[in-house]
Coordinates of C-alpha atoms in Angstrom, one line a residue:
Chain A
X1 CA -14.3 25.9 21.9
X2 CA -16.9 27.6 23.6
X3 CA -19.9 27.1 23.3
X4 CA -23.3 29.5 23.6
X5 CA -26.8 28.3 24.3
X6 CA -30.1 30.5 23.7
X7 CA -33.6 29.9 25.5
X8 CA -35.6 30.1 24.2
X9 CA -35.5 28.9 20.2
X10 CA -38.8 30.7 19.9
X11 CA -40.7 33.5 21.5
X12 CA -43.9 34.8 21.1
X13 CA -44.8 38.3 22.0
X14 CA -47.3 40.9 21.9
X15 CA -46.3 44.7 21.2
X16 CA -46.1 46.3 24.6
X17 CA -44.7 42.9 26.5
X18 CA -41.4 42.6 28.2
X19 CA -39.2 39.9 27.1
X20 CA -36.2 38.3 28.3
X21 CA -33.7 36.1 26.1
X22 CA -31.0 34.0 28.0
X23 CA -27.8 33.2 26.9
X24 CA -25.4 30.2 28.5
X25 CA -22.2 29.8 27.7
X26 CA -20.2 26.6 28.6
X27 CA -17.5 28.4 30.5
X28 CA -16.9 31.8 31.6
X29 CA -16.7 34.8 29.4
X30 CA -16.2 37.1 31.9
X31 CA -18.5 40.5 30.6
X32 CA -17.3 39.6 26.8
X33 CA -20.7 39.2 25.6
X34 CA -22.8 40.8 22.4
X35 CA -26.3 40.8 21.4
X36 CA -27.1 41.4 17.6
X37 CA -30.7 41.4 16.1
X38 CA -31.2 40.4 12.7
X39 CA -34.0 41.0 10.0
X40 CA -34.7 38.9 7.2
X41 CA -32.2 39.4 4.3
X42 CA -30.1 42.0 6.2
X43 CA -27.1 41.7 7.9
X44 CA -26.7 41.5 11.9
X45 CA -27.2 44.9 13.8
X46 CA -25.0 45.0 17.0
X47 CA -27.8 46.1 20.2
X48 CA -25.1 45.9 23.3
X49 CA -21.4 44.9 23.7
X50 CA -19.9 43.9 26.6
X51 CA -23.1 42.6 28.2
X52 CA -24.6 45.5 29.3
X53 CA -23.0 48.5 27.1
X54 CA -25.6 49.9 24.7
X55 CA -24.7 50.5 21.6
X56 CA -24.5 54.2 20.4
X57 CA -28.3 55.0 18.9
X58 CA -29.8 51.8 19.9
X59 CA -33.3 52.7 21.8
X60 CA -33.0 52.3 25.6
X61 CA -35.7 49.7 25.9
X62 CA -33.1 47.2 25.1
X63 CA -31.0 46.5 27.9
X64 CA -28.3 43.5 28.6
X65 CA -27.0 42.1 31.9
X66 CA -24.7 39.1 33.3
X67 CA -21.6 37.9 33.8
X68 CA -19.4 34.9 33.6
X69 CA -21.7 32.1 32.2
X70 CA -25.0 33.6 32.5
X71 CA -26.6 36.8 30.4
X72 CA -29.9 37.8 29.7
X73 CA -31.2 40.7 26.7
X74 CA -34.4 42.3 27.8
X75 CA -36.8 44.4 25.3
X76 CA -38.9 46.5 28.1
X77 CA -41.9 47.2 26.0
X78 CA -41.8 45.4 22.8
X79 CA -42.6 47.6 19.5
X80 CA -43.5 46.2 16.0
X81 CA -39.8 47.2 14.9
X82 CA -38.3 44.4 17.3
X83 CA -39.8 41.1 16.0
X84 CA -36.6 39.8 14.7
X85 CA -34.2 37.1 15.4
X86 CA -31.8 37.7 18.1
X87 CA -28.3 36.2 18.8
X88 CA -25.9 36.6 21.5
X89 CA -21.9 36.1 20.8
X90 CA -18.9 35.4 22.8
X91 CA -15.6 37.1 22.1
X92 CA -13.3 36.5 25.7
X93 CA -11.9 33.6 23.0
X94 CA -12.3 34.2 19.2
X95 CA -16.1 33.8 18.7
X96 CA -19.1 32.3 18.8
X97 CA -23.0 32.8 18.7
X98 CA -25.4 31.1 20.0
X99 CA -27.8 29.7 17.7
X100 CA -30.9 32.5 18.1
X101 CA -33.9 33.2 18.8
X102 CA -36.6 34.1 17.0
X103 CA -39.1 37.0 18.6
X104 CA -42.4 36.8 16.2
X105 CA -45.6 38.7 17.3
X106 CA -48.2 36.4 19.4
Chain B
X1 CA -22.4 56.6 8.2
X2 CA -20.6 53.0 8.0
X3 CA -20.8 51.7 4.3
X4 CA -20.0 48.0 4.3
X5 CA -21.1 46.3 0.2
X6 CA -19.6 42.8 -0.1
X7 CA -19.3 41.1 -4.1
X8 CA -18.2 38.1 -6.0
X9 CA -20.8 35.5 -4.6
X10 CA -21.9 32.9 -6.8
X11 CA -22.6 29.3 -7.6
X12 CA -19.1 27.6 -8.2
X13 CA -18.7 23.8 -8.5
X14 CA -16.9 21.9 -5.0
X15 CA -13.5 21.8 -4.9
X16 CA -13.1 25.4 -6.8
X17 CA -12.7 28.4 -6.0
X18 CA -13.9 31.9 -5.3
X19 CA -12.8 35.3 -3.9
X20 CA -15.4 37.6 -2.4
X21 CA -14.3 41.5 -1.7
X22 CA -15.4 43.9 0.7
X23 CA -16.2 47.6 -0.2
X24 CA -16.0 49.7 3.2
X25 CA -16.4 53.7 3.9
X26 CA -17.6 56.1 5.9
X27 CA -15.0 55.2 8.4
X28 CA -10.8 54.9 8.6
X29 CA -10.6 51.3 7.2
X30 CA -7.1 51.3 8.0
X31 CA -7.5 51.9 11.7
X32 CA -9.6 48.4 12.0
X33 CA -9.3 45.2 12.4
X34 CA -12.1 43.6 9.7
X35 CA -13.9 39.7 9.8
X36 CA -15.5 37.2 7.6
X37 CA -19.1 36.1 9.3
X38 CA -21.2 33.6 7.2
X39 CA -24.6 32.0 7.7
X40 CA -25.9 29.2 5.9
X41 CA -29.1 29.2 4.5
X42 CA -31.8 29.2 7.4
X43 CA -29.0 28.7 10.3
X44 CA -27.1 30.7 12.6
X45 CA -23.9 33.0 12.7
X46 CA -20.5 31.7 12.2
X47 CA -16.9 33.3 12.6
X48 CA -14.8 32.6 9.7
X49 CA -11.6 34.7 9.6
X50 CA -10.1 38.3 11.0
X51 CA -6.9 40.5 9.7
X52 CA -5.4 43.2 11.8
X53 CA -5.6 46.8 11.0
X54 CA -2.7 46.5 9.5
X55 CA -2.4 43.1 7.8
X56 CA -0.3 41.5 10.0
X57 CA -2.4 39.1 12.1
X58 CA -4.8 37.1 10.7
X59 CA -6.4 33.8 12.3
X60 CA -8.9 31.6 11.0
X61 CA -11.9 29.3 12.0
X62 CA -10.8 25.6 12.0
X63 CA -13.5 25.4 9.7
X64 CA -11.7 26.8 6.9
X65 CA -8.0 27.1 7.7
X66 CA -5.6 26.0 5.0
X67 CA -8.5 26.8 2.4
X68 CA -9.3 30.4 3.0
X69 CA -7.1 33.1 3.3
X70 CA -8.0 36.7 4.0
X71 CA -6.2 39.9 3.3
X72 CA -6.8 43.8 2.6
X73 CA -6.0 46.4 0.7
X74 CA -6.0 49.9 2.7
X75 CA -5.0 51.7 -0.1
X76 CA -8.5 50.5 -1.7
X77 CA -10.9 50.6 1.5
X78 CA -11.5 46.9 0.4
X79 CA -11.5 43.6 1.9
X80 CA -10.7 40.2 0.4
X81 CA -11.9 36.6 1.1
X82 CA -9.9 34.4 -1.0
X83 CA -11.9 30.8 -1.1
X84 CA -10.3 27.7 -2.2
X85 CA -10.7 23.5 -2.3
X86 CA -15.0 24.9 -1.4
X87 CA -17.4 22.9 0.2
X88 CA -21.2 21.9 0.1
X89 CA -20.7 23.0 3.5
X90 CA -19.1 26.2 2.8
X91 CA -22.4 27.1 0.9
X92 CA -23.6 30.2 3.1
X93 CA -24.4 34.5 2.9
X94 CA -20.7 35.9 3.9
X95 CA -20.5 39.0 5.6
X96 CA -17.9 41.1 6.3
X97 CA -17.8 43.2 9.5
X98 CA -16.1 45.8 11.5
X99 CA -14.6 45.1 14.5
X100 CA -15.7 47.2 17.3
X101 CA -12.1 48.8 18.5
X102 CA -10.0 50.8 16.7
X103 CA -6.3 49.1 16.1
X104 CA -4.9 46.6 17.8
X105 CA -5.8 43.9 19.7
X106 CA -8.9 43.1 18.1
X107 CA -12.2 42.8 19.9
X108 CA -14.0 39.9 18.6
X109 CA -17.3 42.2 18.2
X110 CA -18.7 43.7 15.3
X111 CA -20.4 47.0 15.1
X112 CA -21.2 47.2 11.7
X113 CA -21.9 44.8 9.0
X114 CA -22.5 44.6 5.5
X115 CA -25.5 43.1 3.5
X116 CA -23.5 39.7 2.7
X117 CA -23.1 37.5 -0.9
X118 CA -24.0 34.4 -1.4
X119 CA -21.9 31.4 -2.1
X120 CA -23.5 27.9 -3.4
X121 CA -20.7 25.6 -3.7
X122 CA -23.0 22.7 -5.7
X123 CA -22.3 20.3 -8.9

């Protein structure tokens, strides 16, 4: 199996930052990477497939990058709507997610 | 827009059973490969099962194969999650998803998901 691993667990921001999530996956995935967020009690939104696709009506301050083993998801300005929990996802074989992180206002 | 409502959560006794469906529209359901997702209570995402557009390839997480089995009916938009022999462990929100391309082969991603049910498999 492959296996994904998020830095950080936790970050804390301020509205107007710039962040940057990292995902590592445990051997290469090629550009078969996804980045969902997530919101208390509601299901997974996708952000970007294919590391650095955005999805259709996702605002373009998210953006995603990498390939292989190493991918990063940056928010360019942060707004009060992004402080959510954010996972990346393998799918080069079957899938997996990493195991989040959680963006909560500083 | 993409309408994704999952049902038949619940709290059900180990070793029983359960099926959980899948309501989808807004989109051609039978142009789509569909997954199971769950997420135990305060922990991350995990894969559980996919079915072809069509029905005719399904594959499972170790996690559950032998005990689940998924299927669809594209006559009814809907999508099934039939649970058997369950698990403390199996206790978790279950959501069904979309895969992101149309027909075959699957993609592995998901670019729409539903709202999830709950399933507490406790005595």
């Amino acid at each position: 199996d492959i296996q994904m691993t998020q830095s950080p667990s936790t970050l804390s921001a301020s509205v107007g930052d710039r962040v940057t999530i990292t995902c590592r996956a445990s051997q290469s995935v090629s550009t078969w990477l996804a980045w969902y967020q997530q919101k208390p009690g509601k299901g997974p939104k996708l952000l970007i497939h294919t590391a650095s696709n955005l999805e259709s009506g996702v605002p373009s301050r998210f953006s995603g990058s990498g390939s292989g083993t190493e991918f990063t998801l940056t928010v360019s300005s942060l707004q009060p709507d992004d402080f959510a929990t954010y996972y990346c996802q393998q799918y080069n074989n079957f899938s997996t997610f990493g195991q989040g992180t959680k963006l909560d206002i500083k | 827009q993409v309408h994704l409502v999952e049902s038949g959560g619940g709290v059900v006794q180990p070793g029983r059973s359960l099926r959980l469906s899948c309501a989808a529209s807004g989109f051609s359901f039978s142009a789509y490969g569909m997954h199971w997702v769950r997420q135990a209570p305060g922990k991350g995402l995990e894969w559980v099962a996919v079915i072809s557009y069509d029905g005719t390839n399904k594959y499972y997480a170790e996690s559950v194969k032998g005990r689940f089995t998924i299927s669809r009916d594209n006559s009814k938009n809907t999508l099934y999650l039939e649970m058997n022999s369950l698990r403390p462990e199996d206790t978790a929100v279950y959501y069904c998803a979309k895969d992101g391309w149309k027909a075959a082969p699957v993609s592995y991603y998901f670019d729409y998901w539903g709202q999830g049910t709950l399933v507490t498999a406790s005595s």
